[in-house]
Amino acid sequence: MSDRKPAGQFIDAAIDLLRRVRDEEADSIEAAGTLLADTVQAGGRLFAFGAGHSSLAAQDVVYRAGGLALMNLLSVPGVVGVDVMPATLGSALERVDGLASAVLDSSPIRAGDALVIISLSGRNALPVEMAMNARALGVRVIGVTSVAYASETTSRHASGTFLKDHCDIVLDSKIAVGDAELTLDTVPAPFAPASTVVTSALMQAMTATAAAALADRGIEPPLLRSGNVDGGHEWNGRVLDQYGDRIFYRR
């Protein structure tokens, strides 16, 4: 490691990763944003899903100031975050076969919708089956994952496949296996994960692309504004009412 302190080293590592996804994933980000715009224009709905810490990036684009009002969280009880007790239960549920099918069957998602599935490793049964089953329903799937896991780990799904194998578009976060950017001789394990920083940036880049694409087509993007600026609540009320039949976080 360099002479820079760990805080600076971590920020440098995150910046390097962000530069990589900016340069290497530009075409995929454009394609993903276009897919979202196509879905909105065609009357479809948008959903995002992630388990455990991957859910943080999914939640960040739902009911978000500056974000698309039509993005809904596809929630799976017990895996959305670390608030479930014990927290280790969430990790166990990600490996349960059949859970994704039950979730999709009870959700409002339908053919013509778009689903963004976030899974750093992409190896567990839940994200793999979520992608497989969603596509079988006629849903377009965008996967946000680290492709490195597919070559350096083994799948935990019976098919032996990963999330990346069942997506219409894949955004590679470039995160190294283990999700830890720093090492020190005095620390027995690698530390400082950057996956949330990079994945959230990919999600925002994708939704920004969708908003601009809609505007280019002469369609006002269904964007939310901050409730902490004058007129924000009134703006959001109009957007939420206009698209109420495609928004599920109000129900």
Tab-separated table of C-alpha atoms in Angstrom:
chain	number	residue	atom	x	y	z
A	1	MET	CA	0.000	0.000	0.000
A	2	SER	CA	1.068	3.580	-0.576
A	3	ASP	CA	1.990	6.119	2.072
A	4	ARG	CA	-1.465	7.660	1.783
A	5	LYS	CA	-3.691	7.041	4.827
A	6	PRO	CA	-6.398	4.350	4.573
A	7	ALA	CA	-9.183	6.884	4.058
A	8	GLY	CA	-7.418	8.349	1.046
A	9	GLN	CA	-6.498	4.909	-0.253
A	10	PHE	CA	-10.117	3.792	-0.124
A	11	ILE	CA	-11.366	6.904	-1.892
A	12	ASP	CA	-8.686	6.494	-4.558
A	13	ALA	CA	-9.722	2.861	-5.048
A	14	ALA	CA	-13.374	3.864	-5.373
A	15	ILE	CA	-12.487	6.584	-7.884
A	16	ASP	CA	-10.489	4.085	-9.942
A	17	LEU	CA	-13.445	1.705	-9.997
A	18	LEU	CA	-15.822	4.491	-10.966
A	19	ARG	CA	-13.534	5.481	-13.820
A	20	ARG	CA	-13.443	1.869	-14.986
A	21	VAL	CA	-17.218	1.487	-15.069
A	22	ARG	CA	-17.560	4.886	-16.732
A	23	ASP	CA	-15.196	3.883	-19.517
A	24	GLU	CA	-15.741	0.132	-19.820
A	25	GLU	CA	-19.498	-0.074	-19.165
A	26	ALA	CA	-20.590	2.997	-21.133
A	27	ASP	CA	-22.353	0.999	-23.847
A	28	SER	CA	-24.090	-1.246	-21.332
A	29	ILE	CA	-25.225	1.729	-19.235
A	30	GLU	CA	-26.608	3.360	-22.373
A	31	ALA	CA	-28.431	0.160	-23.319
A	32	ALA	CA	-29.852	-0.261	-19.818
A	33	GLY	CA	-31.061	3.339	-19.644
A	34	THR	CA	-32.622	2.980	-23.072
A	35	LEU	CA	-34.406	-0.194	-21.966
A	36	LEU	CA	-35.882	1.673	-18.991
A	37	ALA	CA	-36.975	4.534	-21.238
A	38	ASP	CA	-38.543	2.094	-23.704
A	39	THR	CA	-40.438	0.455	-20.840
A	40	VAL	CA	-41.763	3.761	-19.523
A	41	GLN	CA	-42.791	4.887	-22.991
A	42	ALA	CA	-44.614	1.623	-23.639
A	43	GLY	CA	-46.620	1.879	-20.416
A	44	GLY	CA	-44.589	-0.629	-18.418
A	45	ARG	CA	-43.481	-0.463	-14.827
A	46	LEU	CA	-39.980	-0.461	-13.348
A	47	PHE	CA	-38.756	-2.612	-10.472
A	48	ALA	CA	-35.462	-2.999	-8.618
A	49	PHE	CA	-34.367	-5.869	-6.410
A	50	GLY	CA	-31.340	-6.591	-4.277
A	51	ALA	CA	-30.711	-8.795	-1.265
A	52	GLY	CA	-28.702	-7.815	1.793
A	53	HIS	CA	-26.354	-4.923	1.137
A	54	SER	CA	-27.177	-5.108	-2.575
A	55	SER	CA	-30.616	-3.858	-1.573
A	56	LEU	CA	-29.102	-0.510	-0.597
A	57	ALA	CA	-28.503	0.419	-4.237
A	58	ALA	CA	-31.987	-0.769	-5.159
A	59	GLN	CA	-33.609	1.303	-2.426
A	60	ASP	CA	-31.589	4.343	-3.479
A	61	VAL	CA	-33.515	4.645	-6.761
A	62	VAL	CA	-36.996	4.170	-5.259
A	63	TYR	CA	-39.055	7.253	-4.268
A	64	ARG	CA	-35.887	9.252	-4.775
A	65	ALA	CA	-35.547	12.983	-5.266
A	66	GLY	CA	-34.137	13.396	-8.763
A	67	GLY	CA	-35.093	9.821	-9.633
A	68	LEU	CA	-37.736	8.131	-11.727
A	69	ALA	CA	-41.067	7.989	-9.927
A	70	LEU	CA	-41.932	4.693	-11.611
A	71	MET	CA	-39.105	2.708	-9.981
A	72	ASN	CA	-40.567	0.295	-7.437
A	73	LEU	CA	-38.776	-1.900	-4.914
A	74	LEU	CA	-39.408	-5.612	-5.393
A	75	SER	CA	-39.233	-6.622	-1.770
A	76	VAL	CA	-38.493	-10.090	-0.406
A	77	PRO	CA	-39.248	-10.302	3.331
A	78	GLY	CA	-36.163	-11.158	5.326
A	79	VAL	CA	-33.567	-10.202	2.702
A	80	VAL	CA	-34.097	-6.472	2.147
A	81	GLY	CA	-31.601	-5.394	4.790
A	82	VAL	CA	-29.843	-6.162	8.028
A	83	ASP	CA	-32.853	-5.145	10.123
A	84	VAL	CA	-34.083	-8.752	10.107
A	85	MET	CA	-33.042	-10.676	13.208
A	86	PRO	CA	-30.798	-12.531	13.113
A	87	ALA	CA	-29.111	-10.676	10.269
A	88	THR	CA	-27.574	-13.940	9.078
A	89	LEU	CA	-31.065	-15.157	8.126
A	90	GLY	CA	-30.982	-12.914	5.064
A	91	SER	CA	-27.870	-14.642	3.760
A	92	ALA	CA	-29.493	-18.031	4.296
A	93	LEU	CA	-32.681	-17.032	2.467
A	94	GLU	CA	-30.674	-16.010	-0.605
A	95	ARG	CA	-29.783	-19.674	-1.044
A	96	VAL	CA	-33.341	-21.039	-0.805
A	97	ASP	CA	-34.584	-22.647	-4.001
A	98	GLY	CA	-38.082	-21.593	-5.063
A	99	LEU	CA	-38.244	-18.370	-3.069
A	100	ALA	CA	-37.920	-16.186	-6.159
A	101	SER	CA	-40.850	-17.917	-7.834
A	102	ALA	CA	-43.066	-17.342	-4.794
A	103	VAL	CA	-42.069	-13.670	-4.661
A	104	LEU	CA	-42.765	-13.040	-8.340
A	105	ASP	CA	-46.093	-14.880	-8.189
A	106	SER	CA	-47.289	-12.584	-5.386
A	107	SER	CA	-45.863	-9.364	-6.854
A	108	PRO	CA	-47.484	-6.949	-9.327
A	109	ILE	CA	-44.733	-7.496	-11.901
A	110	ARG	CA	-45.960	-8.554	-15.349
A	111	ALA	CA	-44.934	-8.944	-18.963
A	112	GLY	CA	-43.664	-5.685	-20.425
A	113	ASP	CA	-42.132	-4.486	-17.177
A	114	ALA	CA	-38.398	-4.057	-16.492
A	115	LEU	CA	-36.593	-5.474	-13.474
A	116	VAL	CA	-33.121	-4.472	-12.272
A	117	ILE	CA	-31.551	-7.249	-10.195
A	118	ILE	CA	-28.538	-6.322	-8.092
A	119	SER	CA	-26.298	-9.063	-6.750
A	120	LEU	CA	-22.588	-8.595	-6.235
A	121	SER	CA	-21.687	-12.256	-6.613
A	122	GLY	CA	-24.678	-13.291	-8.714
A	123	ARG	CA	-24.126	-16.858	-7.487
A	124	ASN	CA	-26.996	-17.453	-5.071
A	125	ALA	CA	-30.269	-19.143	-5.936
A	126	LEU	CA	-32.451	-16.103	-5.272
A	127	PRO	CA	-31.038	-13.640	-7.859
A	128	VAL	CA	-30.445	-16.393	-10.422
A	129	GLU	CA	-34.011	-17.717	-10.173
A	130	MET	CA	-35.381	-14.182	-9.995
A	131	ALA	CA	-33.829	-13.420	-13.381
A	132	MET	CA	-34.796	-16.750	-14.944
A	133	ASN	CA	-38.405	-16.603	-13.808
A	134	ALA	CA	-38.870	-12.916	-14.583
A	135	ARG	CA	-37.724	-13.406	-18.158
A	136	ALA	CA	-40.059	-16.376	-18.493
A	137	LEU	CA	-42.887	-13.987	-17.572
A	138	GLY	CA	-41.898	-11.591	-20.346
A	139	VAL	CA	-40.061	-9.142	-18.098
A	140	ARG	CA	-36.869	-7.504	-19.344
A	141	VAL	CA	-34.019	-8.008	-16.877
A	142	ILE	CA	-30.994	-5.824	-16.198
A	143	GLY	CA	-28.356	-7.387	-13.968
A	144	VAL	CA	-25.883	-5.370	-11.906
A	145	THR	CA	-23.158	-7.704	-10.693
A	146	SER	CA	-19.440	-8.389	-10.554
A	147	VAL	CA	-18.692	-10.659	-13.483
A	148	ALA	CA	-15.429	-11.747	-11.813
A	149	TYR	CA	-17.367	-14.013	-9.470
A	150	ALA	CA	-18.498	-16.181	-12.371
A	151	SER	CA	-14.916	-17.158	-13.161
A	152	GLU	CA	-13.502	-17.235	-9.634
A	153	THR	CA	-16.315	-18.860	-7.621
A	154	THR	CA	-18.897	-21.593	-8.148
A	155	SER	CA	-22.620	-21.068	-8.532
A	156	ARG	CA	-24.944	-21.983	-5.675
A	157	HIS	CA	-27.834	-22.604	-8.067
A	158	ALA	CA	-28.635	-26.086	-9.326
A	159	SER	CA	-28.121	-24.938	-12.924
A	160	GLY	CA	-24.520	-23.968	-12.234
A	161	THR	CA	-25.222	-20.543	-13.725
A	162	PHE	CA	-24.917	-16.971	-12.434
A	163	LEU	CA	-27.133	-13.906	-12.585
A	164	LYS	CA	-25.196	-12.614	-15.579
A	165	ASP	CA	-26.320	-15.645	-17.600
A	166	HIS	CA	-30.015	-14.736	-17.403
A	167	CYS	CA	-30.130	-11.006	-18.164
A	168	ASP	CA	-30.980	-8.952	-21.211
A	169	ILE	CA	-28.271	-6.479	-20.194
A	170	VAL	CA	-25.448	-6.846	-17.660
A	171	LEU	CA	-23.663	-3.994	-15.895
A	172	ASP	CA	-20.332	-5.186	-14.492
A	173	SER	CA	-19.362	-3.378	-11.291
A	174	LYS	CA	-15.725	-4.571	-11.608
A	175	ILE	CA	-15.618	-5.321	-7.884
A	176	ALA	CA	-12.990	-7.915	-6.988
A	177	VAL	CA	-14.095	-11.167	-5.372
A	178	GLY	CA	-14.377	-10.562	-1.628
A	179	ASP	CA	-15.396	-6.889	-1.957
A	180	ALA	CA	-12.552	-5.359	0.037
A	181	GLU	CA	-10.209	-2.734	-1.381
A	182	LEU	CA	-7.563	-2.420	1.325
A	183	THR	CA	-5.035	-4.622	3.080
A	184	LEU	CA	-2.619	-3.905	5.927
A	185	ASP	CA	0.028	-6.072	7.500
A	186	THR	CA	-1.467	-5.237	10.878
A	187	VAL	CA	-5.023	-6.241	9.882
A	188	PRO	CA	-5.719	-9.979	9.452
A	189	ALA	CA	-8.402	-9.600	6.766
A	190	PRO	CA	-8.923	-7.348	3.729
A	191	PHE	CA	-11.323	-4.476	4.434
A	192	ALA	CA	-13.132	-1.411	3.049
A	193	PRO	CA	-15.806	-2.624	0.581
A	194	ALA	CA	-16.620	-0.399	-2.398
A	195	SER	CA	-19.501	-2.298	-3.984
A	196	THR	CA	-22.213	0.012	-2.642
A	197	VAL	CA	-20.455	3.128	-3.963
A	198	VAL	CA	-19.961	1.668	-7.425
A	199	THR	CA	-23.312	-0.087	-7.720
A	200	SER	CA	-25.217	3.013	-6.649
A	201	ALA	CA	-23.302	5.036	-9.237
A	202	LEU	CA	-24.234	2.519	-11.938
A	203	MET	CA	-27.887	2.701	-10.922
A	204	GLN	CA	-27.930	6.500	-11.005
A	205	ALA	CA	-26.068	6.591	-14.330
A	206	MET	CA	-28.639	4.208	-15.780
A	207	THR	CA	-31.642	6.186	-14.560
A	208	ALA	CA	-30.058	9.457	-15.709
A	209	THR	CA	-29.659	7.918	-19.159
A	210	ALA	CA	-33.328	6.876	-19.123
A	211	ALA	CA	-34.509	10.359	-18.160
A	212	ALA	CA	-32.459	11.993	-20.912
A	213	ALA	CA	-33.635	9.413	-23.466
A	214	LEU	CA	-37.283	10.113	-22.651
A	215	ALA	CA	-36.712	13.859	-22.966
A	216	ASP	CA	-35.046	13.335	-26.354
A	217	ARG	CA	-38.242	11.619	-27.502
A	218	GLY	CA	-40.379	14.538	-26.392
A	219	ILE	CA	-41.653	12.735	-23.293
A	220	GLU	CA	-41.409	14.466	-19.929
A	221	PRO	CA	-39.499	12.057	-17.653
A	222	PRO	CA	-41.569	11.153	-14.561
A	223	LEU	CA	-39.035	12.583	-12.117
A	224	LEU	CA	-39.471	13.330	-8.431
A	225	ARG	CA	-38.174	16.456	-6.770
A	226	SER	CA	-36.894	16.979	-3.256
A	227	GLY	CA	-39.606	17.606	-0.719
A	228	ASN	CA	-37.215	20.059	0.929
A	229	VAL	CA	-37.355	22.605	-1.891
A	230	ASP	CA	-40.242	25.017	-2.354
A	231	GLY	CA	-42.911	23.454	-4.528
A	232	GLY	CA	-41.403	19.974	-4.236
A	233	HIS	CA	-44.397	18.340	-2.582
A	234	GLU	CA	-46.796	19.844	-5.108
A	235	TRP	CA	-44.619	18.662	-7.998
A	236	ASN	CA	-44.376	15.158	-6.583
A	237	GLY	CA	-48.111	15.004	-5.923
A	238	ARG	CA	-48.789	15.722	-9.573
A	239	VAL	CA	-46.336	13.084	-10.785
A	240	LEU	CA	-47.543	10.460	-8.321
A	241	ASP	CA	-51.167	11.049	-9.294
A	242	GLN	CA	-50.394	10.983	-13.017
A	243	TYR	CA	-48.577	7.644	-12.783
A	244	GLY	CA	-50.416	6.196	-9.802
A	245	ASP	CA	-51.345	2.978	-11.584
A	246	ARG	CA	-47.648	2.192	-12.134
A	247	ILE	CA	-46.410	3.092	-8.645
A	248	PHE	CA	-46.701	0.526	-5.852
A	249	TYR	CA	-44.811	2.096	-2.940
A	250	ARG	CA	-47.873	4.240	-2.088
A	251	ARG	CA	-50.142	1.252	-1.500
